[in-house]
Short mmCIF file of C-alpha atoms and ligand atoms in Angstrom, two decimals:
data_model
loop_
_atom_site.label_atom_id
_atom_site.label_comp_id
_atom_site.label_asym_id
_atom_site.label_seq_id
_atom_site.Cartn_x
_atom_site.Cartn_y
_atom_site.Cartn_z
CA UNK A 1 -4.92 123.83 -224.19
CA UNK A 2 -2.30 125.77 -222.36
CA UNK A 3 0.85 124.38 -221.60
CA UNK A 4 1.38 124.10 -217.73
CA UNK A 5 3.59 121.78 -214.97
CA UNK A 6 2.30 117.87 -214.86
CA UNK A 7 -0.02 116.98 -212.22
CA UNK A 8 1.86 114.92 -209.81
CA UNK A 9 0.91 111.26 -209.35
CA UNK A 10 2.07 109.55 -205.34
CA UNK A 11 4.01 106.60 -205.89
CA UNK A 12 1.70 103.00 -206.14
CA UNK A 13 2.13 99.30 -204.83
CA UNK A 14 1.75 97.80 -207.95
CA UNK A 15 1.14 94.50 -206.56
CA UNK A 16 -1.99 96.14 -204.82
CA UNK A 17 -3.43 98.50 -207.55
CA UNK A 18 -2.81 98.85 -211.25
CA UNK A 19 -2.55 102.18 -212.09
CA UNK A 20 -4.23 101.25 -215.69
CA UNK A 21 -6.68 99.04 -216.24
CA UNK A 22 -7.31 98.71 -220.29
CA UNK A 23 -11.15 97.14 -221.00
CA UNK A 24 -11.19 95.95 -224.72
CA UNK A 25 -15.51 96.76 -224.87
CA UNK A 26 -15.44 95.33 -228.26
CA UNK A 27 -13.67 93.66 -231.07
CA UNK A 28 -15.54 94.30 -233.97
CA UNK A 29 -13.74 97.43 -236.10
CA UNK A 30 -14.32 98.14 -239.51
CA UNK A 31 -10.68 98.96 -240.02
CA UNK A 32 -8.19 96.02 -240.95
CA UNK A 33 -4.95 97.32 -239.86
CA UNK A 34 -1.79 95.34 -240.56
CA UNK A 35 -0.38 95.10 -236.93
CA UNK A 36 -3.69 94.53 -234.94
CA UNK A 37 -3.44 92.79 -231.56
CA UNK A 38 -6.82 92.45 -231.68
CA UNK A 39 -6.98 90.56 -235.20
CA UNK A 40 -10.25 92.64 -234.74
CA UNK A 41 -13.41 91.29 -237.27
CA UNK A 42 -16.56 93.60 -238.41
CA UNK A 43 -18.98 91.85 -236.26
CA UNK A 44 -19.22 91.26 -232.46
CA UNK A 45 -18.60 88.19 -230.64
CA UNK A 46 -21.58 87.21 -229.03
CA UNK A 47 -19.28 86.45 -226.16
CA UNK A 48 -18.57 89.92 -225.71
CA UNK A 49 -19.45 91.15 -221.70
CA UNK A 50 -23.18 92.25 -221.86
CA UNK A 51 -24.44 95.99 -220.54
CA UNK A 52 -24.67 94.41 -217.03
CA UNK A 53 -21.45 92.60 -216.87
CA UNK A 54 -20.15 95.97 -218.15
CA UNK A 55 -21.47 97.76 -215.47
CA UNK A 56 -20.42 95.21 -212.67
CA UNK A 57 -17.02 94.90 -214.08
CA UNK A 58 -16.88 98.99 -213.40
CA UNK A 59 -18.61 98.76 -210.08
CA UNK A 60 -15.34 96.58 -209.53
CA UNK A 61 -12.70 98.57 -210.65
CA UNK A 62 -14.14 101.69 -208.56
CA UNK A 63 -14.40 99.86 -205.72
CA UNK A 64 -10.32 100.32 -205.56
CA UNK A 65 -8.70 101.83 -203.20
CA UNK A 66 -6.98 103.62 -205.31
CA UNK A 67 -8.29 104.04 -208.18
CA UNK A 68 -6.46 103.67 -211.76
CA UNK A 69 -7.22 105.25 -214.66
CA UNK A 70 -9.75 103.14 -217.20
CA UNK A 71 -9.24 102.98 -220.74
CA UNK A 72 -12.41 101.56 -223.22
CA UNK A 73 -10.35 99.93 -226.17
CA UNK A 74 -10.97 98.00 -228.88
CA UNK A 75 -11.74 96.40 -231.46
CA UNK A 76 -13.43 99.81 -232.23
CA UNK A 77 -15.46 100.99 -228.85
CA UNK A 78 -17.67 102.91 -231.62
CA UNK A 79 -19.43 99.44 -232.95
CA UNK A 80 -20.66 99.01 -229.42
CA UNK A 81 -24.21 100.79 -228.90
CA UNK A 82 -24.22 100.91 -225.30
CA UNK A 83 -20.37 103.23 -225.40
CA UNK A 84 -22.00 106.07 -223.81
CA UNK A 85 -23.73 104.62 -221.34
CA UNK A 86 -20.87 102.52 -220.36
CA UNK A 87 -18.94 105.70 -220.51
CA UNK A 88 -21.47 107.42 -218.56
CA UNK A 89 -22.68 104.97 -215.75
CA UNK A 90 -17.78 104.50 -214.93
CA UNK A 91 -17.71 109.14 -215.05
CA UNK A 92 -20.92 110.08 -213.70
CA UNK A 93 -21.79 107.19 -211.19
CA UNK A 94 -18.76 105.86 -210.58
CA UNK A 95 -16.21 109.24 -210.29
CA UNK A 96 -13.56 107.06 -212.75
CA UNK A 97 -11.26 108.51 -214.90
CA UNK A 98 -12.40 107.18 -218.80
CA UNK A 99 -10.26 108.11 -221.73
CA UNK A 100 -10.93 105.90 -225.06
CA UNK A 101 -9.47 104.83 -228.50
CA UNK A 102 -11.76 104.95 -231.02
CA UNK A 103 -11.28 103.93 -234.63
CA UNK A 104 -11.37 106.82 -237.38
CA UNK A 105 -14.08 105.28 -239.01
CA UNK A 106 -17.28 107.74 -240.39
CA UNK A 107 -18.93 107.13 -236.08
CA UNK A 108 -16.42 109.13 -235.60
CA UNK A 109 -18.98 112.21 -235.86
CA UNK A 110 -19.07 115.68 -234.11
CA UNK A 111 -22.62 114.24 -232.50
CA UNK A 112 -20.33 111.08 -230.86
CA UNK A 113 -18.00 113.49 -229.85
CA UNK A 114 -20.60 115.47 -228.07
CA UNK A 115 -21.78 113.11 -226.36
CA UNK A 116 -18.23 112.10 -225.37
CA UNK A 117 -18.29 116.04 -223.97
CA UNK A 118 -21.14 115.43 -222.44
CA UNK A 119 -20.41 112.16 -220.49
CA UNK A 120 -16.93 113.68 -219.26
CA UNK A 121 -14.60 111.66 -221.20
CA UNK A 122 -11.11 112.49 -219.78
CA UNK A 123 -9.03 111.45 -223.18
CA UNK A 124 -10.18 110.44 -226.94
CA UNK A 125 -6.56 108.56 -228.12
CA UNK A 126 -6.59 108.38 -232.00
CA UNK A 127 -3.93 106.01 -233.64
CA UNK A 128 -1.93 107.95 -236.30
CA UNK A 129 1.08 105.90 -237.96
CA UNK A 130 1.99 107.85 -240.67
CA UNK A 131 2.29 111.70 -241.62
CA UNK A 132 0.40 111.73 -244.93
CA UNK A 133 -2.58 109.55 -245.93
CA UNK A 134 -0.74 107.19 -247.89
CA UNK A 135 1.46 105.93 -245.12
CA UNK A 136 -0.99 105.55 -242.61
CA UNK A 137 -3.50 104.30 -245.04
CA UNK A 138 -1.10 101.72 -245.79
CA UNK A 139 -0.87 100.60 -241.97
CA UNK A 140 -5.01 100.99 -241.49
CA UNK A 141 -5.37 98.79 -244.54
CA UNK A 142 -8.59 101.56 -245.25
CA UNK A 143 -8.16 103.95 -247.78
CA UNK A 144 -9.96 107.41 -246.01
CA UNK A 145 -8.29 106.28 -242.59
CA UNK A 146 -6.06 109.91 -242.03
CA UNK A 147 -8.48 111.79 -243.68
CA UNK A 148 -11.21 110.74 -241.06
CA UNK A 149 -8.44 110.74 -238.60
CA UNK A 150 -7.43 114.32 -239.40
CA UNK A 151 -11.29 115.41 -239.22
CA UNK A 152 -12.06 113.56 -235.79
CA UNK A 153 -9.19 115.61 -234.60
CA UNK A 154 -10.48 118.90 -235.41
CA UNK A 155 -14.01 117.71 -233.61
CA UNK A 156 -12.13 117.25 -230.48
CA UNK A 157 -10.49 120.82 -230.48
CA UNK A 158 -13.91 122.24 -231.04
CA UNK A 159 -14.90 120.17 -228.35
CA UNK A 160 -11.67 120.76 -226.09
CA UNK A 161 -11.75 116.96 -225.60
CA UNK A 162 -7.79 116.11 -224.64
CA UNK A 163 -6.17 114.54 -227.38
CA UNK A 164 -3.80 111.59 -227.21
CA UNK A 165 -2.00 110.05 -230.05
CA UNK A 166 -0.81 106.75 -230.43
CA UNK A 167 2.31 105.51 -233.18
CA UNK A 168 3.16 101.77 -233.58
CA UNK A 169 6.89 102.15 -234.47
CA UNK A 170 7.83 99.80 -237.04
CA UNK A 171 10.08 98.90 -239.84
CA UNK A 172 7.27 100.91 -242.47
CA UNK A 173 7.09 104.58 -240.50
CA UNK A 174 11.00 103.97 -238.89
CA UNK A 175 11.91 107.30 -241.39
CA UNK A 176 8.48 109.29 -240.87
CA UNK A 177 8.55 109.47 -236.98
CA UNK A 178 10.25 113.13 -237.13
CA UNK A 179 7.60 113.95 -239.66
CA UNK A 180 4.99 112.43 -237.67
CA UNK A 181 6.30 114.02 -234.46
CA UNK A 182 5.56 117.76 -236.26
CA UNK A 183 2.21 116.44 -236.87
CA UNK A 184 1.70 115.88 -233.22
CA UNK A 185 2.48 119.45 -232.79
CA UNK A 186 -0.26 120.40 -234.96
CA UNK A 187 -3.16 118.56 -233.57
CA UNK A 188 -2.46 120.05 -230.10
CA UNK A 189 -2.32 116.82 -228.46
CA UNK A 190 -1.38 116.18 -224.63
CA UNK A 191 0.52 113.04 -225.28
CA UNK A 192 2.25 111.05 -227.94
CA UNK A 193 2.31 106.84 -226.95
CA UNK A 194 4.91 105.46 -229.27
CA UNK A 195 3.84 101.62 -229.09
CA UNK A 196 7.12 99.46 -229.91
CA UNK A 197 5.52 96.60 -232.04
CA UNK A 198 5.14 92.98 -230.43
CA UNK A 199 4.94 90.14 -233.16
CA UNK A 200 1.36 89.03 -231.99
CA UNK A 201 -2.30 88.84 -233.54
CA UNK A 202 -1.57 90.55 -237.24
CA UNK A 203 2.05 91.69 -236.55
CA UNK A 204 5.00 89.91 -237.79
CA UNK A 205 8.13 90.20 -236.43
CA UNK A 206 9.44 90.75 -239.87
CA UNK A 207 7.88 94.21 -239.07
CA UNK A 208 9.73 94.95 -235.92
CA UNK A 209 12.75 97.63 -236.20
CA UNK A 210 16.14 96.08 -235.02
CA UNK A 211 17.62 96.60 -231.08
CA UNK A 212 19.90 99.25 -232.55
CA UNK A 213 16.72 100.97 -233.89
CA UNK A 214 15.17 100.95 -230.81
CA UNK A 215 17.78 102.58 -228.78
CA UNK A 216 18.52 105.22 -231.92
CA UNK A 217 14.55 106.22 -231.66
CA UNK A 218 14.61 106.15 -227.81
CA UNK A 219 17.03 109.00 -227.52
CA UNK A 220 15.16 110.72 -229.85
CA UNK A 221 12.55 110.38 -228.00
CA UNK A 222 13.88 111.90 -224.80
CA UNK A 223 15.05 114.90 -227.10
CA UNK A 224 11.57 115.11 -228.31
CA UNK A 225 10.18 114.95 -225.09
CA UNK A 226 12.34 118.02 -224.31
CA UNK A 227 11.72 120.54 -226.67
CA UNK A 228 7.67 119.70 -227.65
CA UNK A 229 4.67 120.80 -225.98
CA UNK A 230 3.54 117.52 -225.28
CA UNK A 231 4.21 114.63 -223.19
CA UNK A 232 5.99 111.53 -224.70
CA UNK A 233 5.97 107.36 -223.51
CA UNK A 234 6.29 104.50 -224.68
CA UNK A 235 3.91 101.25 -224.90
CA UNK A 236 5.93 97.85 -224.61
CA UNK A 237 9.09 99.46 -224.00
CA UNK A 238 10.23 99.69 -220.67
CA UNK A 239 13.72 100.28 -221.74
CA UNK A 240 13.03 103.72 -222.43
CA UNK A 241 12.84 104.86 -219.15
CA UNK A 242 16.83 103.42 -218.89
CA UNK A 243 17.38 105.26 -222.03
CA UNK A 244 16.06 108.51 -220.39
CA UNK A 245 18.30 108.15 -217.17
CA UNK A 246 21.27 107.80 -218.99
CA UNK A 247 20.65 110.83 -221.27
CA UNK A 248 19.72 113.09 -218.81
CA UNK A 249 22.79 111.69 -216.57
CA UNK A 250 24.79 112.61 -220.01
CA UNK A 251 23.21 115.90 -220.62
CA UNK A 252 23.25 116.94 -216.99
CA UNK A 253 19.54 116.99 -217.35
CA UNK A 254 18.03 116.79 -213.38
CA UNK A 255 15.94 113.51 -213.27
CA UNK A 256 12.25 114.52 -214.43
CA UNK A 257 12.99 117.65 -214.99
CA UNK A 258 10.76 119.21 -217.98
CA UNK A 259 9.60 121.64 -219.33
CA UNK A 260 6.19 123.22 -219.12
CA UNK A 261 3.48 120.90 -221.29
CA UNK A 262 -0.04 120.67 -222.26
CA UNK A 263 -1.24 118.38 -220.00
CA UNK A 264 -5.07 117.25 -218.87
CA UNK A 265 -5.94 116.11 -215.64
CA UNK A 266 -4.74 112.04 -215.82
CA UNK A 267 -1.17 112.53 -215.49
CA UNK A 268 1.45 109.86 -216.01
CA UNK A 269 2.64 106.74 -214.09
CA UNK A 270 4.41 107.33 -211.14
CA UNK A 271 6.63 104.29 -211.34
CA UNK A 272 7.43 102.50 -215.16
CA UNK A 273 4.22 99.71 -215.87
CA UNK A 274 4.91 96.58 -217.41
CA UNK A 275 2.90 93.64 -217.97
CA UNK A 276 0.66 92.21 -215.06
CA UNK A 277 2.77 95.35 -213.19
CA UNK A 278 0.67 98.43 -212.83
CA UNK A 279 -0.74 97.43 -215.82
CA UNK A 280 -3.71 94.75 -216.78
CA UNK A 281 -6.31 94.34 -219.73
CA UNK A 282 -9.60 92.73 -219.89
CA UNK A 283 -10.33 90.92 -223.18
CA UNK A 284 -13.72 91.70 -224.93
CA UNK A 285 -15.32 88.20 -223.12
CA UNK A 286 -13.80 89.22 -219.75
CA UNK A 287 -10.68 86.90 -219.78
CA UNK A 288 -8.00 88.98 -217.43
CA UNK A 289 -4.34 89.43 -219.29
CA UNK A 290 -1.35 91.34 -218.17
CA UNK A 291 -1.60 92.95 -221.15
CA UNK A 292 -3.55 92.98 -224.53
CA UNK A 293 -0.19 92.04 -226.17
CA UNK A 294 0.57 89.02 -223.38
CA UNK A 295 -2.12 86.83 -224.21
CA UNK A 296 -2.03 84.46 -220.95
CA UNK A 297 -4.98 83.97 -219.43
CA UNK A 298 -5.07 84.95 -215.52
CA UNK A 299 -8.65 84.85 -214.87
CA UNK A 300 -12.16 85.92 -215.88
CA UNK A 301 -14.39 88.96 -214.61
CA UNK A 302 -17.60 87.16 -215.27
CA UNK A 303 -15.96 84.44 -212.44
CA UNK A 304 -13.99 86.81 -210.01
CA UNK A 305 -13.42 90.33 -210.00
CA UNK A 306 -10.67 92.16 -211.06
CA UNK A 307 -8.37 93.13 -208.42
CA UNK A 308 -8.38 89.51 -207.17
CA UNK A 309 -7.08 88.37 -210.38
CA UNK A 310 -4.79 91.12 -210.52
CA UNK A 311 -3.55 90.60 -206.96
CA UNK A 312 -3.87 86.93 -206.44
CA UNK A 313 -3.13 85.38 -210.02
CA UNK A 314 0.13 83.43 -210.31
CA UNK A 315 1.53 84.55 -213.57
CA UNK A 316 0.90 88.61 -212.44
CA UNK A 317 2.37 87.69 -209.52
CA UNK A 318 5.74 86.16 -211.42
CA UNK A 319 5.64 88.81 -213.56
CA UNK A 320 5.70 91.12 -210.56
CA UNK A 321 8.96 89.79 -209.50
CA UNK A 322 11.84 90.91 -211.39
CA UNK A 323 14.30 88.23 -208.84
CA UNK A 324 12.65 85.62 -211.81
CA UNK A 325 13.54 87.46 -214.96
CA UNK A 326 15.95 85.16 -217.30
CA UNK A 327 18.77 86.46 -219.13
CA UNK A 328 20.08 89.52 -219.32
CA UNK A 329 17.14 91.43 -218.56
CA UNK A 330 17.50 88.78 -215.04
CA UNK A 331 21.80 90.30 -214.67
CA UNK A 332 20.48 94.06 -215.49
CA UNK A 333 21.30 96.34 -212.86
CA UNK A 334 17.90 98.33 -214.57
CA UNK A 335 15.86 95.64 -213.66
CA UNK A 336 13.89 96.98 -211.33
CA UNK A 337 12.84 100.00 -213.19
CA UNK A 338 12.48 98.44 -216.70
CA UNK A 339 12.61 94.60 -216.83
CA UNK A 340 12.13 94.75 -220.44
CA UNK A 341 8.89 93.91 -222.59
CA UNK A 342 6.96 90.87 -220.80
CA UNK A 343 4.97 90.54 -224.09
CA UNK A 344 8.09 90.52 -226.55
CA UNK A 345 9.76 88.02 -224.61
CA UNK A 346 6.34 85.95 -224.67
CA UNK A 347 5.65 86.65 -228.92
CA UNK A 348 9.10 85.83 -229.74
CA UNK A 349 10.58 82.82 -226.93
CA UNK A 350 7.37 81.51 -225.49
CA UNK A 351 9.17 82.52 -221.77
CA UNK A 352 7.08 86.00 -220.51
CA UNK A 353 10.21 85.85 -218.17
CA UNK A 354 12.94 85.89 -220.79
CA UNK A 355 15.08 88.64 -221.84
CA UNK A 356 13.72 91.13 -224.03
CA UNK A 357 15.70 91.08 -227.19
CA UNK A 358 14.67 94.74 -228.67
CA UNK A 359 17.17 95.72 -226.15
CA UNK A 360 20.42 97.05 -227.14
CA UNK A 361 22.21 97.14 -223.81
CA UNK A 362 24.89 95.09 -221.93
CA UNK A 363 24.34 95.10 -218.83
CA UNK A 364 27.37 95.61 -216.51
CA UNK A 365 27.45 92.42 -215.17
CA UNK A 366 28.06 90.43 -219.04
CA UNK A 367 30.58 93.33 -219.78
CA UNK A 368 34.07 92.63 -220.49
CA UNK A 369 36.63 93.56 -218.25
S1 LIG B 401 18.51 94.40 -220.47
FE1 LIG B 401 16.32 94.12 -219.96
S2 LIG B 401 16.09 95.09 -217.93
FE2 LIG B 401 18.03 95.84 -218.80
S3 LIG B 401 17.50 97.77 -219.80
FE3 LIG B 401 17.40 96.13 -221.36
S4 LIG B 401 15.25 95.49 -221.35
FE4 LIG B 401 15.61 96.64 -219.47
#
């Protein structure tokens, strides 16, 4: 994939259209990896939307105005039957955007991959948390995971299916992230997620790095996001978009400037997501959350459709407004542009509106003179 300028995205009401809207198809995975949201089991849950309810719940989201881009999750999408048809009725019939994020799991074949060509998949995002087999294997809890990882990537190049890559940052890859970042480089990917960990479904918070962590791997990250050939964001992390302004401010860098980068045909956000904010996620039985790591409830697909509950449910719409964030993410003259981790602040206070405490910075206003 040749490296070339970003695509760029106009700015979005958020409290009109999400920009992503994540559908979790399944939960069943054969994997049983150490952080999952999902807490993800082998078998489906017979509760689990139907074909039809599927379909309607697409017929929904491309009946937006403006239409977001649609991500099948999991769970493992691969353990449901009716993937490609799914995939197929959203790309073909609909004219929606569908990346994916399989498990590395033996479906991952060059025949599914085909038929991912074949349906127009925009992205395949594969989850790699470690640089050799025996870190990530430790993560996957599946001995085989990179291996199969490794080998589904080299079906996508042969298939010049964009490749994303997704890292859970936590206390057990903290020193392999350089390492990992080389990787990246290897596979040819068009963007690295780094997902900050959140302390819900199999994740401790035990496994979390510290707020001084955070901010160390952040500027990293813009540094990274300099000199690769891919793009770079984060997942639950808001703050990194502050981190990026200030660097750039110190380095003289021009506000999104950057350098030429392999790029596919989704581009990125035009304004930060958070939580219930340009962002929203439909659980596996069609309950509506602002994300898949803010487990609240909002509403159900099989009830009402999607952009009502994203527009019209009270919690998204608190979570829109940054005038009732608590703490110091409520004082910080970033609000606006970050308001920290909605989900963190949830897994660790119980408040989606408190502070989120990965955060290493003061904010001006709590500073002593
Ligand atoms: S204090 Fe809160 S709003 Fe301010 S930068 Fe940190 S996370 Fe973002």
């Amino acid at each position: 994939m040749k490296p070339q300028m970003m695509p760029q995205i106009k700015p979005r009401d958020y409290a009109k259209y999400p920009f992503i809207v994540i559908w979790e198809v399944t939960r069943a995975c054969a994997l049983k990896c150490l952080h999952c949201r999902a807490e993800a089991q082998y078998r489906a849950d017979p509760r689990q939307l139907t074909t039809e309810q599927g379909k309607k719940l697409i017929d929904d989201i491309a009946a937006m105005e403006e239409q977001p881009l649609f991500v099948f999750t999991g769970g493992d999408p691969l353990m449901r039957p009716d993937l490609f048809e799914l995939a197929e009725y959203a790309i073909k019939e609909k004219q929606l955007p569908v990346s994916m994020t399989p498990s590395a799991t033996p479906k991952v074949t060059r025949a599914a991959i085909t038929k991912a060509k074949e349906v127009g998949l925009s992205r395949w995002a594969f989850s790699l948390d470690g640089s050799t087999a025996e870190i990530h294997d430790h993560f996957r809890g599946t001995k085989g995971s990179y291996d199969m990882t490794m080998k589904g990537i080299q079906y996508l190049q042969e298939a010049d299916i964009p490749i994303q890559v997704n890292t859970t940052v936590s206390r057990y890859n903290l020193h392999d992230l350089q390492a990992i970042s080389r990787k990246v480089k290897e596979m040819g990917v068009v963007l690295w997620s780094l997902f900050f960990l959140i302390p819900t479904g199999r994740a401790q918070e035990k496994d979390m790095i510290s707020p001084e962590e955070h901010e160390k791997v952040m500027k990293w990250m813009v540094r990274i996001a300099q000199e690769m050939p891919y793009g770079v964001k984060s997942t639950e992390a808001p703050h990194y978009r502050r981190v990026m302004m200030q660097e750039r401010r110190t380095a003289g860098m021009e506000t999104g400037s950057a350098p030429l980068k392999r790029v596919d045909m989704l581009g990125r956000a035009p304004q930060s997501v958070n939580d219930g904010d340009g962002f929203v996620f439909i659980s596996h039985t069609g309950d509506v959350y602002p994300s898949g790591f803010l487990p609240v409830v909002c509403g159900n697909v099989k009830e009402q459709s999607i952009i009502d509950v994203y527009r019209n449910s009270p919690v998204m719409q608190t979570l829109r407004d940054k005038s009732q964030l608590q703490g110091k993410c409520g004082v910080c003259e970033f609000k606006t542009m970050c308001g920290g981790s909605r989900a963190r602040a949830y897994a660790l206070t119980g408040d989606y509106m408190a502070s989120d405490t990965a955060c290493a910075y003061i904010p001006s206003a709590l500073r002593q003179t």
